[in-house]
Structures are given as structure tokens and as C-alpha cells.
Coordinates of C-alpha atoms and ligand atoms in Angstrom, one line a residue:
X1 CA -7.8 3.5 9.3
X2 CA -4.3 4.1 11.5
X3 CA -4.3 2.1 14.9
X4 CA -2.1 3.3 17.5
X5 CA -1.9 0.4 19.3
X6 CA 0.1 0.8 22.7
X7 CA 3.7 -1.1 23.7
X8 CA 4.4 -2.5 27.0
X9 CA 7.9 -3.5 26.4
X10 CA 9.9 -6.7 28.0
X11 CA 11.7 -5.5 30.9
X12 CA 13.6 -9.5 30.4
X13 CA 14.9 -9.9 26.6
X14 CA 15.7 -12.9 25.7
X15 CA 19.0 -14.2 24.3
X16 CA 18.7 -14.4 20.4
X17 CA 19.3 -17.9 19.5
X18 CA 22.1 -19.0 17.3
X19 CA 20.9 -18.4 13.6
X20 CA 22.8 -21.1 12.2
X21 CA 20.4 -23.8 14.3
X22 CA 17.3 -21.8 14.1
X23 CA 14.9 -25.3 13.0
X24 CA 11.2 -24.4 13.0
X25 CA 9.4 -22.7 15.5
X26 CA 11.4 -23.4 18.3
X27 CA 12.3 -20.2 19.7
X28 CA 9.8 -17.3 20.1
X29 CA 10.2 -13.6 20.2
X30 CA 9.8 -11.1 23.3
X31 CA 6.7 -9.7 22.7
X32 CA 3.0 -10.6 21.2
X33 CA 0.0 -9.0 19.8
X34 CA -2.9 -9.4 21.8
X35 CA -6.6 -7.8 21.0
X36 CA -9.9 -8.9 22.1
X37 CA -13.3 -9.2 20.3
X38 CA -16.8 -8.9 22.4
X39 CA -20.1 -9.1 21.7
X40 CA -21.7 -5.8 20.9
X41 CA -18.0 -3.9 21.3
X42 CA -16.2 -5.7 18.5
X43 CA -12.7 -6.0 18.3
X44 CA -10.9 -3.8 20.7
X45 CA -7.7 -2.9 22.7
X46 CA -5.0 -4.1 20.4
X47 CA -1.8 -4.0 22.1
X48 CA 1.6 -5.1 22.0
X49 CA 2.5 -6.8 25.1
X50 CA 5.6 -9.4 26.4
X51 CA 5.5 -12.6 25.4
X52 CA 3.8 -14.8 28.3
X53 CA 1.8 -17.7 28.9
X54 CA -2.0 -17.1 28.3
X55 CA -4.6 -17.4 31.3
X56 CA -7.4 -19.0 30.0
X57 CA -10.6 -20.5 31.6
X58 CA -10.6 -24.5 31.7
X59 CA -14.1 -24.7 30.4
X60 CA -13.6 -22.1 27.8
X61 CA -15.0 -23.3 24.5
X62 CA -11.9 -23.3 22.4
X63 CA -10.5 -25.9 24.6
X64 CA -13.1 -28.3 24.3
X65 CA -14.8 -27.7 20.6
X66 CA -12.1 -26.3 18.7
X67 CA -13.6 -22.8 17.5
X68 CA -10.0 -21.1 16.6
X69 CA -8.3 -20.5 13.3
X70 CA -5.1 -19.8 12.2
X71 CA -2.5 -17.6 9.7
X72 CA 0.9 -18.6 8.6
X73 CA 3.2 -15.9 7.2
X74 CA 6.7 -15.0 7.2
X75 CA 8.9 -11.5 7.3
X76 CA 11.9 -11.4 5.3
X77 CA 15.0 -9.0 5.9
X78 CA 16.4 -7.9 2.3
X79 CA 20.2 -7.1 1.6
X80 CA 19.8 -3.2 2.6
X81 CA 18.5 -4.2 5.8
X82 CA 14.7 -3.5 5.4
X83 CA 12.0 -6.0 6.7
X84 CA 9.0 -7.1 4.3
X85 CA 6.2 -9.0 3.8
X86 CA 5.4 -11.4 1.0
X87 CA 1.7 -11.1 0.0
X88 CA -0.1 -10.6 3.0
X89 CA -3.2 -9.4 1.4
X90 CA -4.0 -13.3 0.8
X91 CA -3.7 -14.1 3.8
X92 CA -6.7 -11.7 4.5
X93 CA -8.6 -12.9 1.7
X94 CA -8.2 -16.7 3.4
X95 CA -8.8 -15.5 6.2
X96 CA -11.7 -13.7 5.9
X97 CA -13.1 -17.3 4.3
X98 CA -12.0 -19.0 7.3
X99 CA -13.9 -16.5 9.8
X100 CA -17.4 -17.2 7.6
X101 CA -16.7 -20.7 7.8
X102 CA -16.6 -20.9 11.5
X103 CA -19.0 -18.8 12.4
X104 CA -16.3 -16.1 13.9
X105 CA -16.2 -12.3 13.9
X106 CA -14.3 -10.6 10.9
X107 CA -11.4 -8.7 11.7
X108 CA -11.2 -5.5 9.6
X109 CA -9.0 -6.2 6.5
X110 CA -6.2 -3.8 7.4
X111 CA -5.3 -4.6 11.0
X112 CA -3.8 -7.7 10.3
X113 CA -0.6 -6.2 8.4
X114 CA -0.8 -3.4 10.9
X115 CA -0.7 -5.3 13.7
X116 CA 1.9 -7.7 12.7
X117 CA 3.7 -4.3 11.7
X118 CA 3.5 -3.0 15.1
X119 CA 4.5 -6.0 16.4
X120 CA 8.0 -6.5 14.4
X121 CA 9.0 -2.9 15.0
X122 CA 9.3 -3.9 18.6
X123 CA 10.8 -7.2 17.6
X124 CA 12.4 -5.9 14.4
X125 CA 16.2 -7.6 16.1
X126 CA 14.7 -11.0 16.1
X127 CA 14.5 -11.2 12.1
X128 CA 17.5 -13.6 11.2
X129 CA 19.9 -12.7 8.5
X130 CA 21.3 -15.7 7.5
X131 CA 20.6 -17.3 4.0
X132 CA 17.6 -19.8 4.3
X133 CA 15.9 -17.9 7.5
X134 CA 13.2 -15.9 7.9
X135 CA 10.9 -14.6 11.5
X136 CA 7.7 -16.8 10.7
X137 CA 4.3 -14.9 11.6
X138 CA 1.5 -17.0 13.1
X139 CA -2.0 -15.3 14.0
X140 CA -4.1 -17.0 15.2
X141 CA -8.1 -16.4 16.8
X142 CA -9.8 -18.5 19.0
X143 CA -13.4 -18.4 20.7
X144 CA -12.6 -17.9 24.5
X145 CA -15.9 -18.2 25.8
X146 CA -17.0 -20.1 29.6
X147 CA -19.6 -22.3 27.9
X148 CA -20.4 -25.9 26.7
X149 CA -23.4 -25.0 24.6
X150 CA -21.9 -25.7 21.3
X151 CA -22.2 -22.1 19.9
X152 CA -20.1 -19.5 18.2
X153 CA -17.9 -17.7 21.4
X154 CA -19.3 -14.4 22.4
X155 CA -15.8 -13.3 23.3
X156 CA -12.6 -13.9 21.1
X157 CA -8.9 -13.0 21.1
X158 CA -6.5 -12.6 18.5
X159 CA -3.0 -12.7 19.1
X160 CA -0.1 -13.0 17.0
X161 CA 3.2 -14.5 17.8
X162 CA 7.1 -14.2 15.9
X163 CA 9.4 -17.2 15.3
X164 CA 13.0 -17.0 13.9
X165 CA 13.1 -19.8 11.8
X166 CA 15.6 -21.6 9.9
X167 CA 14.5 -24.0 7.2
X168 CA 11.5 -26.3 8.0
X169 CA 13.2 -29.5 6.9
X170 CA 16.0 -30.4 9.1
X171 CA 19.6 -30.5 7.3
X172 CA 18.4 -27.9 4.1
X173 CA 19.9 -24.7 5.6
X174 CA 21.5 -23.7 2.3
X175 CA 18.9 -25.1 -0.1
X176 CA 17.0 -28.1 -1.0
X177 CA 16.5 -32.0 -1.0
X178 CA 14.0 -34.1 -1.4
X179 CA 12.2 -35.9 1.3
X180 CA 10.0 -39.7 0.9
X181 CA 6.2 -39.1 0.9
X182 CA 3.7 -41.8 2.6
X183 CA 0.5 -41.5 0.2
X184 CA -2.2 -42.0 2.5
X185 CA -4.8 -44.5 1.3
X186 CA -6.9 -45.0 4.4
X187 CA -6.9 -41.8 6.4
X188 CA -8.8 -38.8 4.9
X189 CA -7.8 -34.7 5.2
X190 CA -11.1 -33.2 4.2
X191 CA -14.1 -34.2 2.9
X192 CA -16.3 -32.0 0.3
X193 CA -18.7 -29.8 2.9
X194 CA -16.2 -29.7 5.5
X195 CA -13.1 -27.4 7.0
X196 CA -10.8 -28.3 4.0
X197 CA -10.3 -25.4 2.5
X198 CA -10.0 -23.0 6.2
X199 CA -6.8 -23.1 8.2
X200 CA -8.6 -24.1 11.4
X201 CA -6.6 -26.7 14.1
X202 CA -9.4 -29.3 13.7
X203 CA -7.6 -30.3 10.4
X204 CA -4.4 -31.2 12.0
X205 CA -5.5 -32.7 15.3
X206 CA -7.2 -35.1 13.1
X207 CA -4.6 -35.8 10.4
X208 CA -1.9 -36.7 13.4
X209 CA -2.9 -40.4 13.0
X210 CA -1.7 -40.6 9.5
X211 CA 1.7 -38.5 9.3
X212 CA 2.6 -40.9 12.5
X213 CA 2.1 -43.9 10.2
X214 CA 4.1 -42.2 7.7
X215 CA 6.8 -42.1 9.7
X216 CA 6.9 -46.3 10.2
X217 CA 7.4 -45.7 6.6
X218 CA 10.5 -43.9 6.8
X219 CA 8.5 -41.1 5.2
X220 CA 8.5 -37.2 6.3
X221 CA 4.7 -36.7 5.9
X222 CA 1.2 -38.2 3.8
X223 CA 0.3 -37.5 0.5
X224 CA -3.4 -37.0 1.1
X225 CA -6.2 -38.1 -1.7
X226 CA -9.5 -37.4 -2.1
X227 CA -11.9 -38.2 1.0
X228 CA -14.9 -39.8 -1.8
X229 CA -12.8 -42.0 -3.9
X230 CA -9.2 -42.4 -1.9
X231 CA -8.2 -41.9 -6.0
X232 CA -7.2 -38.7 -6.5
X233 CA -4.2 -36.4 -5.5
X234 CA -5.3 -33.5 -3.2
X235 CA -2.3 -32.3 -0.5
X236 CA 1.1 -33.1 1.1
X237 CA 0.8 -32.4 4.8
X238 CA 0.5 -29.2 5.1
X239 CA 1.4 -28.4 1.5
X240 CA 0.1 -27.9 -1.7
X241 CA 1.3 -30.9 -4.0
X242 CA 2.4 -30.7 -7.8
X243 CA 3.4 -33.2 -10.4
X244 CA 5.4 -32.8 -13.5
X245 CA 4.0 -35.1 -15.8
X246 CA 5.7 -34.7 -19.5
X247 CA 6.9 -31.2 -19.0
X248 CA 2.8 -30.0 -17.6
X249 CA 2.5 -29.5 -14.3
X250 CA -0.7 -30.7 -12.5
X251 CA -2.2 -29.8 -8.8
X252 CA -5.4 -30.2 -7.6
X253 CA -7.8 -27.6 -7.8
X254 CA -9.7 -25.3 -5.0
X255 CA -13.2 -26.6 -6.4
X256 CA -13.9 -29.1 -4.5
X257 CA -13.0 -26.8 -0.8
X258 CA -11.0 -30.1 0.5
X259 CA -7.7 -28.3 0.1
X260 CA -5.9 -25.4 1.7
X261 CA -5.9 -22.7 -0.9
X262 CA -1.9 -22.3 -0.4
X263 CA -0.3 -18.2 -0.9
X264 CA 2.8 -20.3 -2.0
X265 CA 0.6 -22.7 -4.4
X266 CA -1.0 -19.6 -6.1
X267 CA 2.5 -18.1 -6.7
X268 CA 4.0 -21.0 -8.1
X269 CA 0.8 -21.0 -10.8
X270 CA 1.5 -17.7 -11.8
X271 CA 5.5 -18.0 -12.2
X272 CA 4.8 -21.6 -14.0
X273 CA 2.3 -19.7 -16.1
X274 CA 4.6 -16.6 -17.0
X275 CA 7.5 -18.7 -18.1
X276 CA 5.5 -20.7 -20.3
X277 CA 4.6 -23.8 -18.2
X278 CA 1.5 -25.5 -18.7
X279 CA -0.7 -26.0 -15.3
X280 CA -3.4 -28.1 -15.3
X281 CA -5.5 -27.7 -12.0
X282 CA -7.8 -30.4 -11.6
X283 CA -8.3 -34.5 -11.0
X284 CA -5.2 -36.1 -11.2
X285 CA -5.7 -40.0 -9.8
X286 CA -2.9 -41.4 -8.0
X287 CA -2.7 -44.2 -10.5
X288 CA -1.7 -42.2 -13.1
X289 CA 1.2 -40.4 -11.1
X290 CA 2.2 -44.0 -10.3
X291 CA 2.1 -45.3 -14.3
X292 CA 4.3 -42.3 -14.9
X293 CA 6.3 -43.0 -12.5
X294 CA 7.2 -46.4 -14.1
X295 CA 6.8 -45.0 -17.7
X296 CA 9.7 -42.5 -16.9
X297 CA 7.6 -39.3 -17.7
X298 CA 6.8 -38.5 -14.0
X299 CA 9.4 -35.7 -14.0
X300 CA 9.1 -33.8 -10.6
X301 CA 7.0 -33.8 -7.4
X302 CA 7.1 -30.7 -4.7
X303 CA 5.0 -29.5 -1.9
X304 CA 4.7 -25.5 -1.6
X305 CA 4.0 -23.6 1.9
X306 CA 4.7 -20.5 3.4
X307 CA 7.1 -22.5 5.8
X308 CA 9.6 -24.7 3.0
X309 CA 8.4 -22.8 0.2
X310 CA 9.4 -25.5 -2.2
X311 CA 10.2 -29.0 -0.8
X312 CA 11.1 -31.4 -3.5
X313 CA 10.1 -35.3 -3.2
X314 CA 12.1 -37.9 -3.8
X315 CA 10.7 -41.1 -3.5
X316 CA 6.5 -41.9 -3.2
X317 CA 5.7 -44.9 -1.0
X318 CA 2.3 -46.3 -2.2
X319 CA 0.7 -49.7 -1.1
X320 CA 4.2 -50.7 0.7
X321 CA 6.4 -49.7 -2.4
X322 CA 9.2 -47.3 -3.4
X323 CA 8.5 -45.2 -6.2
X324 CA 11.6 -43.3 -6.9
X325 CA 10.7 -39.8 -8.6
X326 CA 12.9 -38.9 -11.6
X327 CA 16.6 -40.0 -10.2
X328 CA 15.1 -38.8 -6.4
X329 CA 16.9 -35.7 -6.5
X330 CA 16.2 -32.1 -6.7
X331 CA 14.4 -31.5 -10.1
X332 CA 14.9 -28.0 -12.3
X333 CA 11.4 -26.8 -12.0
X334 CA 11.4 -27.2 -8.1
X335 CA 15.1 -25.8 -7.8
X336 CA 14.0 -22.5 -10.3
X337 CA 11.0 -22.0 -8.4
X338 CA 13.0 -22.3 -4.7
X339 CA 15.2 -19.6 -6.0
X340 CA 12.8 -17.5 -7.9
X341 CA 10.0 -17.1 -4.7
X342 CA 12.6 -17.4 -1.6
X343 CA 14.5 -14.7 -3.9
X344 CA 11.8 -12.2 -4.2
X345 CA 10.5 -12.5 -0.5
X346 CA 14.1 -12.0 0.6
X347 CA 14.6 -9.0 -2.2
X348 CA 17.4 -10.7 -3.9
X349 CA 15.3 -11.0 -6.8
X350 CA 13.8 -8.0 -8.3
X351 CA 10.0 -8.7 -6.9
X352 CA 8.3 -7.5 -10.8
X353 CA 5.0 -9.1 -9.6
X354 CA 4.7 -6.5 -6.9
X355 CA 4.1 -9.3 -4.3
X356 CA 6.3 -7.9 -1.1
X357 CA 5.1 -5.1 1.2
X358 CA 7.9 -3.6 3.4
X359 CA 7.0 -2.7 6.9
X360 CA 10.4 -1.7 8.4
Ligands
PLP1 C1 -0.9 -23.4 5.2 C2 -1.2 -24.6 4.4 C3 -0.8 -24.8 3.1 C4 0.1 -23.8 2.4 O1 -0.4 -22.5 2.4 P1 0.6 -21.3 2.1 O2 -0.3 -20.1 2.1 O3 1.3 -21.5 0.9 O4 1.6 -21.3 3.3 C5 -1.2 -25.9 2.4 N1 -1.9 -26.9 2.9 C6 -2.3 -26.8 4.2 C7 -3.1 -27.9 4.8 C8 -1.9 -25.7 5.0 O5 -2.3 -25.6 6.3

């Protein structure tokens, strides 16, 4: 299907911010993608429209019972100028989980890369070109619907919103270091049966409580474990987490639907795999990364997201103690896989996977 969705253009652009002190998510673009879902119609009047605050009903459900999902992607720009995409046909497969998951209408599987195409055309000067940028993509749906009954929304919008972005951790604009990562003993992410595995706000409203401990901890963010036993290694904020355990990398797996199933995290699987890597996706107790820790064969720990692609840890804090991760700086593995996937999505590397889509 080809949409024709309709412009109304900005008649106040905004000035660019400086590229060099881009951080994340602090500046948005000039326009948004706006569409609206009703009962009966389905979804209907996509448009692109100036960025503006939203009017929205105080008693519309959203705002009280948290029906809403979101997506987080990125658009690169690549040496000859071109803007692409790095595999957003996963974020419609995740997507389309998230919708059945909380009870919200699908949106057909090809208007989410044409809208956000659509979109950056009109925005197409707000993609940075400085090393370690990129414009970060965030659609996002949310039941909008003048009701308490605790239903699914009748009514829905889906908008989309742009964000020049440098690199998510402070202080890394030219590559990587590692960061200090509270594992989280007492506060859970996702339980089996619940929202783990759907990118939905009700996640993060209720993880807040535990990065803010973290942070008494001198530590960036939580290393989450496992909601039955508090035993074994799920998450890192909002990051897939991998160990390096005796040259064999280990993750937790997407059996259990307590973790996000991470674009990023199913990337790094298939490089690991191609250059020879083993990757064990399963249990892996916390105790075990801690022995290896002491032993000397823990080797490397990263988180992998859309946002950082690769951030490297440093240092574990469990049970009030420092456990210092190889010699806590950046390890081969995490540096090769940094270069490798920020390379591809930025065309720098020759993309033999066939993971980027260019839309401008
Ligand atoms: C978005 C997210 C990830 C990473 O997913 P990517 O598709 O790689 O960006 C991991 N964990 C959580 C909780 C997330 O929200």
C-alpha cells in the first residue's frame, strides 16, 4: 500500500542545536507524525504536522491506566549523504507483540517505515552528521479514550517524534567507556505473565525506584535478575545484558517473556555467531558471574540498545561490593561489536547482512 499522507509545514523552525552537545533526547525536531485510530474506522488521517504540545482530555484513560506502548529506533546519515534505517522491520515484529499484549489495535505492518519516512523527508536537516550522532525515532501509541472503566480505548493515536542525539552516555562522543552497574537484588523488572517482554511505559514508571537507588551507589543504572528467584541475570536498564565468561558469551533468553527482546541484542547474536563466538542464551545466576569475577575468567560485560548500542561495564556493585570487570576498561568483544553495528547503521561498514533500509 502507498500513503500520501499530507504536510503542514512549520511556519517557526527551530534553531538546530549544536551537534557537538547533542546528549539524549533533549532537543526535538519541527514537525511530528500524528494519525488517529477509532472504533469501527480504524486507523485514519496520518499526517505530518508541527511539532506542538498535545491537547488531551484529563480523564482520558492513558493518563490514568497506562494503555500506551512505545518504539525506539534511530536514522543514520551515511558518508554520501543518504539517510537510513537499521532494521526496522523488528521493530514491527515487536511491535505487533506489544499491540496483542495490551489489547490495542494493530497498525498495518508497512506504515510504520512510511510514516517515519514521511516524516524525516520534512525533517531530513535535523539528522546530525557528526561521528557518534544519529536523529533517534520514538513512536509511540496510546489509548486516548474519556473513560475510567478499565477497558481497551476505543480511540487511539499514534504519533511519532525525531530527536538529534549525541551519545546516550554523557562524556562518550567519540566512542566508549564503561560505566558501574547496581545489580538489583530487591526490586524486580518483570515477572513471568507480565509486560516484560512489550515496550509499554508501565515497565519504567515502575523500575524508577531502583535505578534511583543505583545512583546512591555511584552506579549509572540496575542490573535486573529474575522476578521468581532474585538469582538469575535478566537486563541492564533498558538494555540487554551479556557476559563473557571464558571466551562464551552468555545472555538471558526471550523464554521466559521477562525481557525486552532488544533489535540491538539480536544483532550482536548473529555477528558473535558469524565470527565464531559461542552464545549461550539461557540461565546464567548472578553467582556465577560474581565467582568468575574473582576467578579472573569473567572477561567482559555490555548492555546493547538502540540508544548506546554497546555500553561496556566496568565495575558490578553486588551486596555493597565492587566487583571490577576484567581491568574495568573497554573490552575487545564490546569495542569490535561498537564499531561493527554503529558502522553498518552509519554505512561506514559495508552492511553484508542486509540490515539498513534507506529512506532519503
Ligand atoms: C528498548 C529496550 C531494550 C533494547 O532494545 P533495542 O531494540 O536493542 O533498542 C532492552 N531492554 C529494554 C527494557 C528496552 O526497553
Amino acid at each position: 500500500m502507498s500513503y500520501n499522507f499530507p504536510v503542514t509545514r512549520t511556519t517557526h523552525p527551530k534553531q538546530k542545536p549544536d551537534e557537538s552537545a547533542l546528549g539524549f533526547a533533549k532537543y526535538f525536531t519541527d514537525h511530528m507524525f500524528v494519525m488517529d485510530y477509532d472504533e469501527g474506522q480504524g486507523w485514519h488521517d496520518g499526517r505530518v504536522v508541527p511539532y506542538e504540545p498535545l491537547q488531551i482530555d484529563p480523564a482520558s484513560c492513558v493518563l490514568h491506566y497506562a494503555q500506551m506502548m512505545f518504539e525506539g529506533m534511530k536514522a543514520y546519515r551515511t558518508p554520501d549523504n543518504k539517510i537510513q534505517l537499521f532494521r526496522p522491520d523488528m521493530n514491527v515484529k515487536r511491535m505487533r507483540k506489544t499491540f496483542e499484549r495490551m489489547c490495542m489495535p494493530y497498525l498495518p505492518d508497512d506504515l510504520l517505515v512510511e510514516a517515519v519516512s514521511a516524516l524525516i523527508k520534512v525533517d531530513a536537516d535535523w539528522v546530525p552528521h557528526a561521528q557518534g550522532t544519529s536523529l533517534y525515532i520514538r513512536p509511540f501509541v496510546f489509548g486516548d479514550e474519556v473513560s475510567f472503566s478499565v477497558l481497551p480505548a476505543k480511540h487511539y493515536r499514534f504519533l511519532i517524534i525525531l530527536s538529534p542525539t549525541g551519545s546516550y552516555y554523557a562524556a562518550n562522543y567519540n566512542g566508549l567507556s564503561t560505566t558501574r552497574i547496581y545489580v538489583q537484588d530487591k526490586y524486580i523488572r518483570a515477572a513471568q505473565g507480565g509486560t516484560g517482554y512489550a515496550k509499554v511505559g508501565g515497565n519504567y514508571g515502575g523500575g524508577m525506584r531502583a535505578s534511583q537507588d543505583a545512583m546512591k551507589y555511584n552506579c549509572k543504572d540496575v542490573l535486573w535478575l529474575d522476578a521468581a528467584e532474585h538469582k538469575y541475570v535478566e537486563e541492564i536498564g533498558t538494555s540487554n545484558a551479556f557476559f563473557r565468561i571464558n571466551d562464551e558469551v552468555y545472555t538471558a533468553s526471550l523464554e521466559s517473556g521477562t525481557i525486552l527482546p532488544g533489535i540491538t541484542r539480536d544483532s550482536v547474536i548473529t555477528l558473535l555467531k558469524k565470527w565464531g563466538i559461542k552464545v549461550n542464551e539461557g540461565k546464567l545466576a548472578i553467582d556465577d558471574v560474581i565467582a568468575a569475577s574473582k576467578d579472573g575468567s569473567l572477561q567482559e560485560v555490555f548492555a546493547s540498545g538502540t540508544a548506546a548500542v554497546i555500553s561496556p561495564i566496568g565495575c558490578l556493585n553486588y551486596n555493597g561490593e565492587d566487583f571490577t570487570i576484567a581491568d574495568g576498561n573497554v573490552g575487545p568483544v564490546a569495542q569490535k561489536l561498537y564499531d561493527t553495528l554503529y558502522g553498518i547503521q552509519t554505512g561506514k561498514v559495508e552492511d553484508d547482512m542486509g540490515w539498513t533500509v534507506p529512506i532519503a
